[in-house]
Amino acid sequence: MHDGFASAEDRAAFIVALPKAELHLHIEGSLEPELMFELAQRNGVAIPFTNIDEVRAAYAFSNLQDFLDIYYQGMGVLHTEQDFYDLTAAYLARARADAVRHVEIFFDPQGHTERGIAFETVITGITRALDDANAHFGMTSKLILCFLRHLSEAEAEATLDEALPYLDRIDGVGLDSSENGHPPAKFERVFARARALGLKIVAHAGEEGPPAYVYEALDLLKVDRIDHDNRSLEDPALVARLAAAGMTLTVCPLSNLKLCVVADMAAHPLKIMLDAGLVATVNSDDPSYFGGYVNANYLAVADALDLSRADLVTLARNSFTGSFLEDTVKAKHLAAIDAYGRT
Ligand code: ADE
Ligand code: ZN
């Protein structure tokens, strides 16, 4: 067994209570089948499943697009502000149980506005739950609006226009959905406008797409963080650049497994990333679809790659250093991790 742990059970216990932040979580991807059925009934929406086992059986994906087709269909049950509140509150309670102290949540407004749901309904429900979690259990959060990259840049611009009245509640913008064929360059102007508005910038890159998309995310979008980044490992010069820049990467092991980005967990590149000096973090992406929340991701990858106590502490530290929290707040969380690591 690796340093500091007598057994895999010991390591698991360490992970479970390790203070951590989650930086890559699509709130619509936390819609559990039970809530999907409840909301379908509440809103009179037909869904193509008769029971929860059927839903889970449908979650067998061979690539990103397979998943996205089901993900957009699933979010169709979300109609009212209360639905968005319930969805977000359920995720925050679940994250709290995993010793998550801070979350940076993605939402996909275009997945809702194109169904006729008002932007205001979406953001009001989500932010009310974020405020309640902060008031009731001290969970802090940031909110990141993602543009759907399979849609046009003009549609992203229109979405940014809709967000303008809510900029006091939005911390950043991101880029998600079908990666191949939709490079970051397609969105250069809307990201420049978001940056000029003072928003943080993140983008999914190198999940299925080539290293060239990661270069575009860096050079054209001027990202503060990269989501996934697995395929950068194909390009040593890119790895060196990301390491030298201290660029935070939000890595999602169970997502990578379920979407066939890796063949099995033993082949996951997380340990290679850490050993290359990359600032990797562990996240759940779409936990209801991929089989686990953040601790399940830490546990799966720690077992498969035999991660050490030092690796785990580094991952938890990276989740705060890479967050959009203020430096003084980051320092408090880092001190808590260091104290925990010494126990
Ligand atoms: N939207 C939700 N999850 C996603 C993922 N893993 N990649 C791209 N878009 C997404
Ligand atoms: Zn994602």
GROMACS .gro file of C-alpha atoms and ligand atoms in nm:
model
  354
    1MET     CA    1   0.000   0.000   0.000
    2HIS     CA    2   0.116   0.352  -0.075
    3ASP     CA    3   0.257   0.599   0.176
    4GLY     CA    4   0.051   0.667   0.483
    5PHE     CA    5  -0.226   0.414   0.422
    6ALA     CA    6  -0.238   0.068   0.577
    7SER     CA    7  -0.507  -0.049   0.336
    8ALA     CA    8  -0.741   0.055   0.057
    9GLU     CA    9  -1.010   0.102   0.325
   10ASP     CA   10  -0.782   0.348   0.502
   11ARG     CA   11  -0.737   0.543   0.181
   12ALA     CA   12  -1.112   0.541   0.119
   13ALA     CA   13  -1.178   0.680   0.467
   14PHE     CA   14  -0.921   0.953   0.400
   15ILE     CA   15  -1.091   1.049   0.072
   16VAL     CA   16  -1.443   1.055   0.216
   17ALA     CA   17  -1.372   1.335   0.464
   18LEU     CA   18  -1.097   1.516   0.270
   19PRO     CA   19  -1.212   1.879   0.229
   20LYS     CA   20  -1.250   1.952  -0.140
   21ALA     CA   21  -1.400   2.181  -0.404
   22GLU     CA   22  -1.583   2.067  -0.715
   23LEU     CA   23  -1.504   2.272  -1.027
   24HIS     CA   24  -1.667   2.075  -1.309
   25LEU     CA   25  -2.031   1.991  -1.250
   26HIS     CA   26  -2.317   2.042  -1.494
   27ILE     CA   27  -2.620   2.101  -1.275
   28GLU     CA   28  -2.847   1.940  -1.536
   29GLY     CA   29  -2.621   1.633  -1.520
   30SER     CA   30  -2.706   1.586  -1.154
   31LEU     CA   31  -3.072   1.511  -1.235
   32GLU     CA   32  -3.129   1.173  -1.069
   33PRO     CA   33  -3.386   0.940  -1.230
   34GLU     CA   34  -3.607   0.963  -0.918
   35LEU     CA   35  -3.632   1.342  -0.953
   36MET     CA   36  -3.677   1.308  -1.330
   37PHE     CA   37  -3.989   1.097  -1.272
   38GLU     CA   38  -4.118   1.331  -1.004
   39LEU     CA   39  -4.078   1.639  -1.225
   40ALA     CA   40  -4.222   1.462  -1.530
   41GLN     CA   41  -4.533   1.390  -1.325
   42ARG     CA   42  -4.544   1.736  -1.165
   43ASN     CA   43  -4.521   1.907  -1.506
   44GLY     CA   44  -4.718   1.659  -1.715
   45VAL     CA   45  -4.418   1.584  -1.937
   46ALA     CA   46  -4.398   1.248  -2.116
   47ILE     CA   47  -4.068   1.060  -2.079
   48PRO     CA   48  -3.973   0.747  -2.272
   49PHE     CA   49  -3.922   0.536  -1.956
   50THR     CA   50  -4.165   0.348  -1.734
   51ASN     CA   51  -3.935   0.288  -1.437
   52ILE     CA   52  -3.600   0.383  -1.287
   53ASP     CA   53  -3.425   0.063  -1.395
   54GLU     CA   54  -3.510   0.145  -1.756
   55VAL     CA   55  -3.357   0.489  -1.716
   56ARG     CA   56  -3.035   0.351  -1.572
   57ALA     CA   57  -3.019   0.087  -1.846
   58ALA     CA   58  -3.034   0.367  -2.105
   59TYR     CA   59  -2.719   0.522  -1.956
   60ALA     CA   60  -2.482   0.308  -2.162
   61PHE     CA   61  -2.283   0.541  -2.386
   62SER     CA   62  -2.018   0.479  -2.647
   63ASN     CA   63  -1.916   0.843  -2.690
   64LEU     CA   64  -1.996   1.202  -2.589
   65GLN     CA   65  -2.278   1.250  -2.843
   66ASP     CA   66  -2.457   0.935  -2.723
   67PHE     CA   67  -2.466   1.085  -2.376
   68LEU     CA   68  -2.561   1.436  -2.488
   69ASP     CA   69  -2.869   1.307  -2.674
   70ILE     CA   70  -3.002   1.159  -2.348
   71TYR     CA   71  -2.884   1.452  -2.137
   72TYR     CA   72  -3.079   1.709  -2.342
   73GLN     CA   73  -3.384   1.484  -2.338
   74GLY     CA   74  -3.358   1.443  -1.959
   75MET     CA   75  -3.348   1.814  -1.888
   76GLY     CA   76  -3.683   1.849  -2.067
   77VAL     CA   77  -3.863   1.775  -1.738
   78LEU     CA   78  -3.729   2.100  -1.586
   79HIS     CA   79  -3.994   2.370  -1.624
   80THR     CA   80  -4.046   2.588  -1.319
   81GLU     CA   81  -3.822   2.789  -1.092
   82GLN     CA   82  -3.898   2.534  -0.819
   83ASP     CA   83  -3.774   2.253  -1.046
   84PHE     CA   84  -3.438   2.428  -1.087
   85TYR     CA   85  -3.431   2.492  -0.713
   86ASP     CA   86  -3.500   2.127  -0.631
   87LEU     CA   87  -3.239   2.006  -0.879
   88THR     CA   88  -2.971   2.236  -0.739
   89ALA     CA   89  -3.061   2.178  -0.374
   90ALA     CA   90  -3.039   1.800  -0.425
   91TYR     CA   91  -2.691   1.830  -0.578
   92LEU     CA   92  -2.566   2.061  -0.303
   93ALA     CA   93  -2.687   1.826  -0.029
   94ARG     CA   94  -2.515   1.535  -0.204
   95ALA     CA   95  -2.192   1.733  -0.251
   96ARG     CA   96  -2.195   1.832   0.115
   97ALA     CA   97  -2.204   1.463   0.209
   98ASP     CA   98  -1.880   1.424   0.008
   99ALA     CA   99  -1.700   1.693   0.215
  100VAL     CA  100  -1.731   1.943  -0.070
  101ARG     CA  101  -1.690   2.291   0.075
  102HIS     CA  102  -1.713   2.496  -0.245
  103VAL     CA  103  -1.872   2.433  -0.586
  104GLU     CA  104  -1.841   2.599  -0.925
  105ILE     CA  105  -2.151   2.495  -1.113
  106PHE     CA  106  -2.212   2.497  -1.489
  107PHE     CA  107  -2.557   2.555  -1.629
  108ASP     CA  108  -2.675   2.529  -1.990
  109PRO     CA  109  -2.937   2.805  -2.036
  110GLN     CA  110  -2.976   2.733  -2.408
  111GLY     CA  111  -3.094   2.381  -2.323
  112HIS     CA  112  -3.389   2.552  -2.154
  113THR     CA  113  -3.454   2.874  -2.345
  114GLU     CA  114  -3.481   2.681  -2.671
  115ARG     CA  115  -3.768   2.487  -2.505
  116GLY     CA  116  -3.943   2.811  -2.413
  117ILE     CA  117  -3.827   2.829  -2.049
  118ALA     CA  118  -3.728   3.184  -1.949
  119PHE     CA  119  -3.365   3.254  -1.861
  120GLU     CA  120  -3.495   3.420  -1.544
  121THR     CA  121  -3.676   3.101  -1.434
  122VAL     CA  122  -3.355   2.900  -1.467
  123ILE     CA  123  -3.118   3.135  -1.294
  124THR     CA  124  -3.357   3.233  -1.016
  125GLY     CA  125  -3.419   2.871  -0.918
  126ILE     CA  126  -3.049   2.782  -0.924
  127THR     CA  127  -2.930   3.088  -0.733
  128ARG     CA  128  -3.200   3.055  -0.466
  129ALA     CA  129  -3.070   2.705  -0.389
  130LEU     CA  130  -2.709   2.830  -0.389
  131ASP     CA  131  -2.804   3.106  -0.144
  132ASP     CA  132  -2.987   2.863   0.085
  133ALA     CA  133  -2.693   2.621   0.093
  134ASN     CA  134  -2.465   2.908   0.185
  135ALA     CA  135  -2.701   3.024   0.460
  136HIS     CA  136  -2.777   2.678   0.599
  137PHE     CA  137  -2.445   2.499   0.575
  138GLY     CA  138  -2.182   2.747   0.467
  139MET     CA  139  -2.134   2.599   0.121
  140THR     CA  140  -1.987   2.862  -0.112
  141SER     CA  141  -2.039   2.863  -0.487
  142LYS     CA  142  -1.968   3.025  -0.821
  143LEU     CA  143  -2.193   2.999  -1.124
  144ILE     CA  144  -2.066   2.947  -1.480
  145LEU     CA  145  -2.291   2.993  -1.783
  146CYS     CA  146  -2.198   2.751  -2.061
  147PHE     CA  147  -2.257   2.812  -2.431
  148LEU     CA  148  -2.362   2.507  -2.632
  149ARG     CA  149  -2.093   2.472  -2.897
  150HIS     CA  150  -2.315   2.283  -3.145
  151LEU     CA  151  -2.519   2.605  -3.174
  152SER     CA  152  -2.396   2.920  -3.351
  153GLU     CA  153  -2.188   3.203  -3.210
  154ALA     CA  154  -2.483   3.438  -3.279
  155GLU     CA  155  -2.697   3.222  -3.046
  156ALA     CA  156  -2.424   3.238  -2.781
  157GLU     CA  157  -2.418   3.619  -2.820
  158ALA     CA  158  -2.797   3.629  -2.771
  159THR     CA  159  -2.761   3.416  -2.457
  160LEU     CA  160  -2.494   3.650  -2.320
  161ASP     CA  161  -2.736   3.940  -2.387
  162GLU     CA  162  -3.002   3.758  -2.183
  163ALA     CA  163  -2.752   3.711  -1.901
  164LEU     CA  164  -2.663   4.081  -1.874
  165PRO     CA  165  -2.927   4.164  -1.607
  166TYR     CA  166  -2.792   3.878  -1.391
  167LEU     CA  167  -2.418   3.941  -1.412
  168ASP     CA  168  -2.402   3.998  -1.037
  169ARG     CA  169  -2.486   3.625  -1.006
  170ILE     CA  170  -2.269   3.487  -1.286
  171ASP     CA  171  -1.896   3.444  -1.234
  172GLY     CA  172  -1.785   3.298  -1.563
  173VAL     CA  173  -1.869   3.153  -1.900
  174GLY     CA  174  -1.781   2.810  -2.038
  175LEU     CA  175  -1.811   2.605  -2.355
  176ASP     CA  176  -1.966   2.259  -2.361
  177SER     CA  177  -2.163   2.007  -2.572
  178SER     CA  178  -2.039   1.831  -2.890
  179GLU     CA  179  -1.668   1.906  -2.917
  180ASN     CA  180  -1.553   1.762  -3.249
  181GLY     CA  181  -1.635   1.995  -3.538
  182HIS     CA  182  -1.701   2.287  -3.302
  183PRO     CA  183  -1.359   2.432  -3.216
  184PRO     CA  184  -1.310   2.714  -2.968
  185ALA     CA  185  -1.227   2.948  -3.262
  186LYS     CA  186  -1.598   2.946  -3.350
  187PHE     CA  187  -1.666   3.143  -3.030
  188GLU     CA  188  -1.371   3.383  -3.018
  189ARG     CA  189  -1.578   3.703  -3.030
  190VAL     CA  190  -1.841   3.611  -2.772
  191PHE     CA  191  -1.570   3.502  -2.528
  192ALA     CA  192  -1.384   3.831  -2.585
  193ARG     CA  193  -1.704   4.016  -2.493
  194ALA     CA  194  -1.754   3.798  -2.184
  195ARG     CA  195  -1.395   3.867  -2.079
  196ALA     CA  196  -1.444   4.240  -2.126
  197LEU     CA  197  -1.747   4.213  -1.895
  198GLY     CA  198  -1.515   4.078  -1.623
  199LEU     CA  199  -1.629   3.717  -1.645
  200LYS     CA  200  -1.393   3.424  -1.588
  201ILE     CA  201  -1.336   3.199  -1.889
  202VAL     CA  202  -1.335   2.819  -1.903
  203ALA     CA  203  -1.387   2.573  -2.188
  204HIS     CA  204  -1.419   2.201  -2.240
  205ALA     CA  205  -1.120   2.107  -2.455
  206GLY     CA  206  -0.933   1.788  -2.530
  207GLU     CA  207  -1.213   1.560  -2.405
  208GLU     CA  208  -1.272   1.411  -2.752
  209GLY     CA  209  -1.120   1.697  -2.951
  210PRO     CA  210  -0.754   1.723  -3.055
  211PRO     CA  211  -0.472   1.920  -2.886
  212ALA     CA  212  -0.530   2.196  -3.145
  213TYR     CA  213  -0.856   2.276  -2.965
  214VAL     CA  214  -0.666   2.318  -2.638
  215TYR     CA  215  -0.428   2.564  -2.809
  216GLU     CA  216  -0.731   2.756  -2.937
  217ALA     CA  217  -0.886   2.762  -2.589
  218LEU     CA  218  -0.562   2.911  -2.455
  219ASP     CA  219  -0.476   3.149  -2.737
  220LEU     CA  220  -0.817   3.259  -2.868
  221LEU     CA  221  -1.054   3.224  -2.572
  222LYS     CA  222  -0.780   3.302  -2.313
  223VAL     CA  223  -0.916   3.050  -2.065
  224ASP     CA  224  -0.858   3.063  -1.691
  225ARG     CA  225  -0.916   2.685  -1.667
  226ILE     CA  226  -0.953   2.391  -1.904
  227ASP     CA  227  -1.225   2.129  -1.860
  228HIS     CA  228  -1.103   1.770  -1.923
  229ASP     CA  229  -0.782   1.818  -2.127
  230ASN     CA  230  -0.709   1.444  -2.162
  231ARG     CA  231  -0.584   1.471  -2.519
  232SER     CA  232  -0.318   1.734  -2.440
  233LEU     CA  233  -0.103   1.442  -2.332
  234GLU     CA  234  -0.055   1.362  -2.702
  235ASP     CA  235   0.151   1.682  -2.735
  236PRO     CA  236   0.455   1.715  -2.502
  237ALA     CA  237   0.505   2.083  -2.589
  238LEU     CA  238   0.146   2.154  -2.487
  239VAL     CA  239   0.190   1.963  -2.161
  240ALA     CA  240   0.501   2.169  -2.086
  241ARG     CA  241   0.315   2.491  -2.161
  242LEU     CA  242   0.017   2.399  -1.940
  243ALA     CA  243   0.247   2.297  -1.655
  244ALA     CA  244   0.456   2.615  -1.683
  245ALA     CA  245   0.140   2.827  -1.683
  246GLY     CA  246   0.001   2.644  -1.380
  247MET     CA  247  -0.322   2.595  -1.575
  248THR     CA  248  -0.588   2.415  -1.371
  249LEU     CA  249  -0.747   2.116  -1.543
  250THR     CA  250  -1.085   1.983  -1.432
  251VAL     CA  251  -1.055   1.611  -1.490
  252CYS     CA  252  -1.356   1.377  -1.465
  253PRO     CA  253  -1.254   1.011  -1.429
  254LEU     CA  254  -1.595   0.836  -1.423
  255SER     CA  255  -1.714   1.055  -1.710
  256ASN     CA  256  -1.407   0.957  -1.911
  257LEU     CA  257  -1.482   0.590  -1.843
  258LYS     CA  258  -1.854   0.611  -1.928
  259LEU     CA  259  -1.791   0.812  -2.248
  260CYS     CA  260  -1.510   0.577  -2.359
  261VAL     CA  261  -1.244   0.850  -2.344
  262VAL     CA  262  -1.041   0.586  -2.155
  263ALA     CA  263  -1.071   0.209  -2.206
  264ASP     CA  264  -1.060   0.134  -1.835
  265MET     CA  265  -0.978   0.321  -1.516
  266ALA     CA  266  -0.627   0.173  -1.500
  267ALA     CA  267  -0.561   0.357  -1.828
  268HIS     CA  268  -0.675   0.692  -1.687
  269PRO     CA  269  -0.407   0.963  -1.734
  270LEU     CA  270  -0.461   1.141  -1.399
  271LYS     CA  271  -0.140   1.014  -1.239
  272ILE     CA  272   0.060   1.093  -1.554
  273MET     CA  273  -0.086   1.445  -1.542
  274LEU     CA  274   0.018   1.494  -1.178
  275ASP     CA  275   0.364   1.352  -1.240
  276ALA     CA  276   0.404   1.590  -1.537
  277GLY     CA  277   0.341   1.883  -1.303
  278LEU     CA  278  -0.007   1.957  -1.438
  279VAL     CA  279  -0.257   2.114  -1.196
  280ALA     CA  280  -0.521   1.844  -1.220
  281THR     CA  281  -0.840   1.825  -1.014
  282VAL     CA  282  -1.104   1.549  -0.976
  283ASN     CA  283  -1.469   1.619  -1.056
  284SER     CA  284  -1.793   1.439  -1.135
  285ASP     CA  285  -1.912   1.620  -1.455
  286ASP     CA  286  -2.264   1.468  -1.477
  287PRO     CA  287  -2.284   1.245  -1.169
  288SER     CA  288  -2.632   1.106  -1.222
  289TYR     CA  289  -2.538   0.984  -1.570
  290PHE     CA  290  -2.184   0.864  -1.498
  291GLY     CA  291  -2.234   0.664  -1.180
  292GLY     CA  292  -2.099   0.875  -0.900
  293TYR     CA  293  -2.045   1.205  -0.724
  294VAL     CA  294  -1.704   1.353  -0.653
  295ASN     CA  295  -1.593   1.107  -0.385
  296ALA     CA  296  -1.681   0.813  -0.611
  297ASN     CA  297  -1.452   0.971  -0.871
  298TYR     CA  298  -1.165   1.007  -0.622
  299LEU     CA  299  -1.218   0.650  -0.498
  300ALA     CA  300  -1.230   0.491  -0.844
  301VAL     CA  301  -0.919   0.665  -0.969
  302ALA     CA  302  -0.726   0.626  -0.642
  303ASP     CA  303  -0.783   0.251  -0.645
  304ALA     CA  304  -0.708   0.206  -1.015
  305LEU     CA  305  -0.390   0.418  -1.009
  306ASP     CA  306  -0.284   0.347  -0.649
  307LEU     CA  307  -0.275   0.717  -0.561
  308SER     CA  308  -0.073   0.816  -0.255
  309ARG     CA  309  -0.173   1.039   0.034
  310ALA     CA  310   0.043   1.312  -0.122
  311ASP     CA  311  -0.140   1.274  -0.456
  312LEU     CA  312  -0.478   1.304  -0.285
  313VAL     CA  313  -0.374   1.609  -0.085
  314THR     CA  314  -0.240   1.767  -0.406
  315LEU     CA  315  -0.570   1.700  -0.587
  316ALA     CA  316  -0.772   1.856  -0.305
  317ARG     CA  317  -0.535   2.155  -0.283
  318ASN     CA  318  -0.556   2.202  -0.661
  319SER     CA  319  -0.936   2.214  -0.638
  320PHE     CA  320  -0.909   2.528  -0.425
  321THR     CA  321  -0.607   2.692  -0.590
  322GLY     CA  322  -0.786   2.650  -0.924
  323SER     CA  323  -1.116   2.786  -0.796
  324PHE     CA  324  -1.238   3.140  -0.849
  325LEU     CA  325  -1.244   3.211  -0.474
  326GLU     CA  326  -1.054   3.507  -0.330
  327ASP     CA  327  -0.698   3.434  -0.221
  328THR     CA  328  -0.773   3.483   0.150
  329VAL     CA  329  -1.057   3.230   0.133
  330LYS     CA  330  -0.843   2.986  -0.066
  331ALA     CA  331  -0.575   3.012   0.203
  332LYS     CA  332  -0.823   2.906   0.474
  333HIS     CA  333  -0.928   2.599   0.277
  334LEU     CA  334  -0.567   2.506   0.199
  335ALA     CA  335  -0.480   2.529   0.569
  336ALA     CA  336  -0.774   2.299   0.648
  337ILE     CA  337  -0.653   2.043   0.392
  338ASP     CA  338  -0.299   2.056   0.529
  339ALA     CA  339  -0.426   2.006   0.884
  340TYR     CA  340  -0.643   1.715   0.767
  341GLY     CA  341  -0.348   1.564   0.578
  342ARG     CA  342  -0.142   1.558   0.898
  343THR     CA  343  -0.407   1.363   1.094
  344ADE     N1  344  -2.230   1.874  -2.120
  344ADE     C1  345  -2.252   1.803  -2.010
  344ADE     N2  346  -2.149   1.722  -1.987
  344ADE     C2  347  -2.059   1.740  -2.087
  344ADE     C3  348  -1.933   1.685  -2.120
  344ADE     N3  349  -1.874   1.591  -2.045
  344ADE     N4  350  -1.872   1.728  -2.232
  344ADE     C4  351  -1.929   1.820  -2.308
  344ADE     N5  352  -2.047   1.875  -2.282
  344ADE     C5  353  -2.112   1.837  -2.171
  345ZN      ZN  354  -1.838   1.868  -1.857
   0.00000   0.00000   0.00000
